[in-house]
Each structure stands twice: as C-alpha cells, then as structure tokens.
Amino acid sequence: MSYALKQVILVTVALFQFHLLTDFFILTVFACANYFALFIVSFAWPVISAFLAKRTRSCYGLCQPN
C-alpha cells in the first residue's frame, strides 16, 4: 500500500472513532436528561402540586374540606 492510502485509512478510522465517542457522549447526556425528567415527574411533581394546591387553596372539588 502506498503511504497516502495508509494515511487516508488512518484518518478515516480516527474520525470514525471520534464520531462514535461523540455519539456515546450525546446519548449519555440524553439518557441522563431522561432520568432527570423521570425523577421530576415521579418524585418532585407531587410535592410541587401539593404546594401549589395549598398556596391557591383550590382543590377543584376533589378534596375534603379540613
């Protein structure tokens, strides 16, 4: 093989590996964002909604009067 062809193959492999690395990083960030959104919906949202209901004191007829 010629030297130029070897260099082209090496650069192509290096760019492909960099592409895989950036894809892995982006997917990891999205996965973390999904888990954070799931945490907000499942754990923090009842606290937020209870706080808002207590603040506005409106239960829309769904809760018993104290």
Short mmCIF file of C-alpha atoms in Angstrom, two decimals:
data_model
loop_
_atom_site.label_atom_id
_atom_site.label_comp_id
_atom_site.label_asym_id
_atom_site.label_seq_id
_atom_site.Cartn_x
_atom_site.Cartn_y
_atom_site.Cartn_z
CA MET A 1 0.00 0.00 0.00
CA SER A 2 1.13 3.48 -0.66
CA TYR A 3 1.82 5.95 2.11
CA ALA A 4 -1.05 8.24 1.10
CA LEU A 5 -3.55 5.40 1.13
CA LYS A 6 -2.41 4.36 4.63
CA GLN A 7 -2.82 7.94 5.84
CA VAL A 8 -6.33 8.14 4.37
CA ILE A 9 -7.30 4.89 6.09
CA LEU A 10 -5.84 6.03 9.42
CA VAL A 11 -7.62 9.40 9.26
CA THR A 12 -10.89 7.69 8.33
CA VAL A 13 -10.61 5.26 11.25
CA ALA A 14 -9.72 8.08 13.64
CA LEU A 15 -12.68 10.19 12.51
CA PHE A 16 -15.00 7.19 12.83
CA GLN A 17 -13.79 6.54 16.38
CA PHE A 18 -14.26 10.21 17.25
CA HIS A 19 -17.76 10.02 15.77
CA LEU A 20 -18.56 7.00 17.95
CA LEU A 21 -17.18 8.79 21.01
CA THR A 22 -19.28 11.90 20.40
CA ASP A 23 -22.36 9.75 19.74
CA PHE A 24 -21.78 7.94 23.04
CA PHE A 25 -21.40 11.28 24.85
CA ILE A 26 -24.57 12.71 23.29
CA LEU A 27 -26.57 9.56 24.08
CA THR A 28 -25.30 9.61 27.66
CA VAL A 29 -26.38 13.22 28.07
CA PHE A 30 -29.83 12.43 26.67
CA ALA A 31 -30.16 9.39 28.93
CA CYS A 32 -29.27 11.49 31.97
CA ALA A 33 -31.79 14.13 30.90
CA ASN A 34 -34.46 11.45 30.54
CA TYR A 35 -33.76 10.07 34.01
CA PHE A 36 -33.82 13.59 35.45
CA ALA A 37 -37.18 14.27 33.79
CA LEU A 38 -38.49 10.95 35.12
CA PHE A 39 -37.29 11.92 38.60
CA ILE A 40 -39.05 15.29 38.35
CA VAL A 41 -42.31 13.71 37.18
CA SER A 42 -42.36 10.84 39.66
CA PHE A 43 -40.92 12.34 42.84
CA ALA A 44 -40.90 16.11 42.73
CA TRP A 45 -44.21 16.70 40.94
CA PRO A 46 -46.44 15.52 43.84
CA VAL A 47 -44.57 17.87 46.17
CA ILE A 48 -44.89 20.75 43.71
CA SER A 49 -48.57 20.09 43.06
CA ALA A 50 -49.34 19.82 46.78
CA PHE A 51 -47.51 23.07 47.40
CA LEU A 52 -49.44 24.79 44.61
CA ALA A 53 -52.75 23.39 45.84
CA LYS A 54 -52.01 24.61 49.36
CA ARG A 55 -50.99 28.02 48.01
CA THR A 56 -54.05 28.54 45.86
CA ARG A 57 -56.34 26.59 48.22
CA SER A 58 -58.28 25.25 45.28
CA CYS A 59 -58.92 21.54 45.08
CA TYR A 60 -61.48 21.79 42.25
CA GLY A 61 -63.96 19.85 44.42
CA LEU A 62 -61.70 16.81 44.65
CA CYS A 63 -60.59 17.02 48.29
CA GLN A 64 -62.47 17.11 51.55
CA PRO A 65 -62.66 20.37 53.47
CA ASN A 66 -60.46 20.44 56.57
#
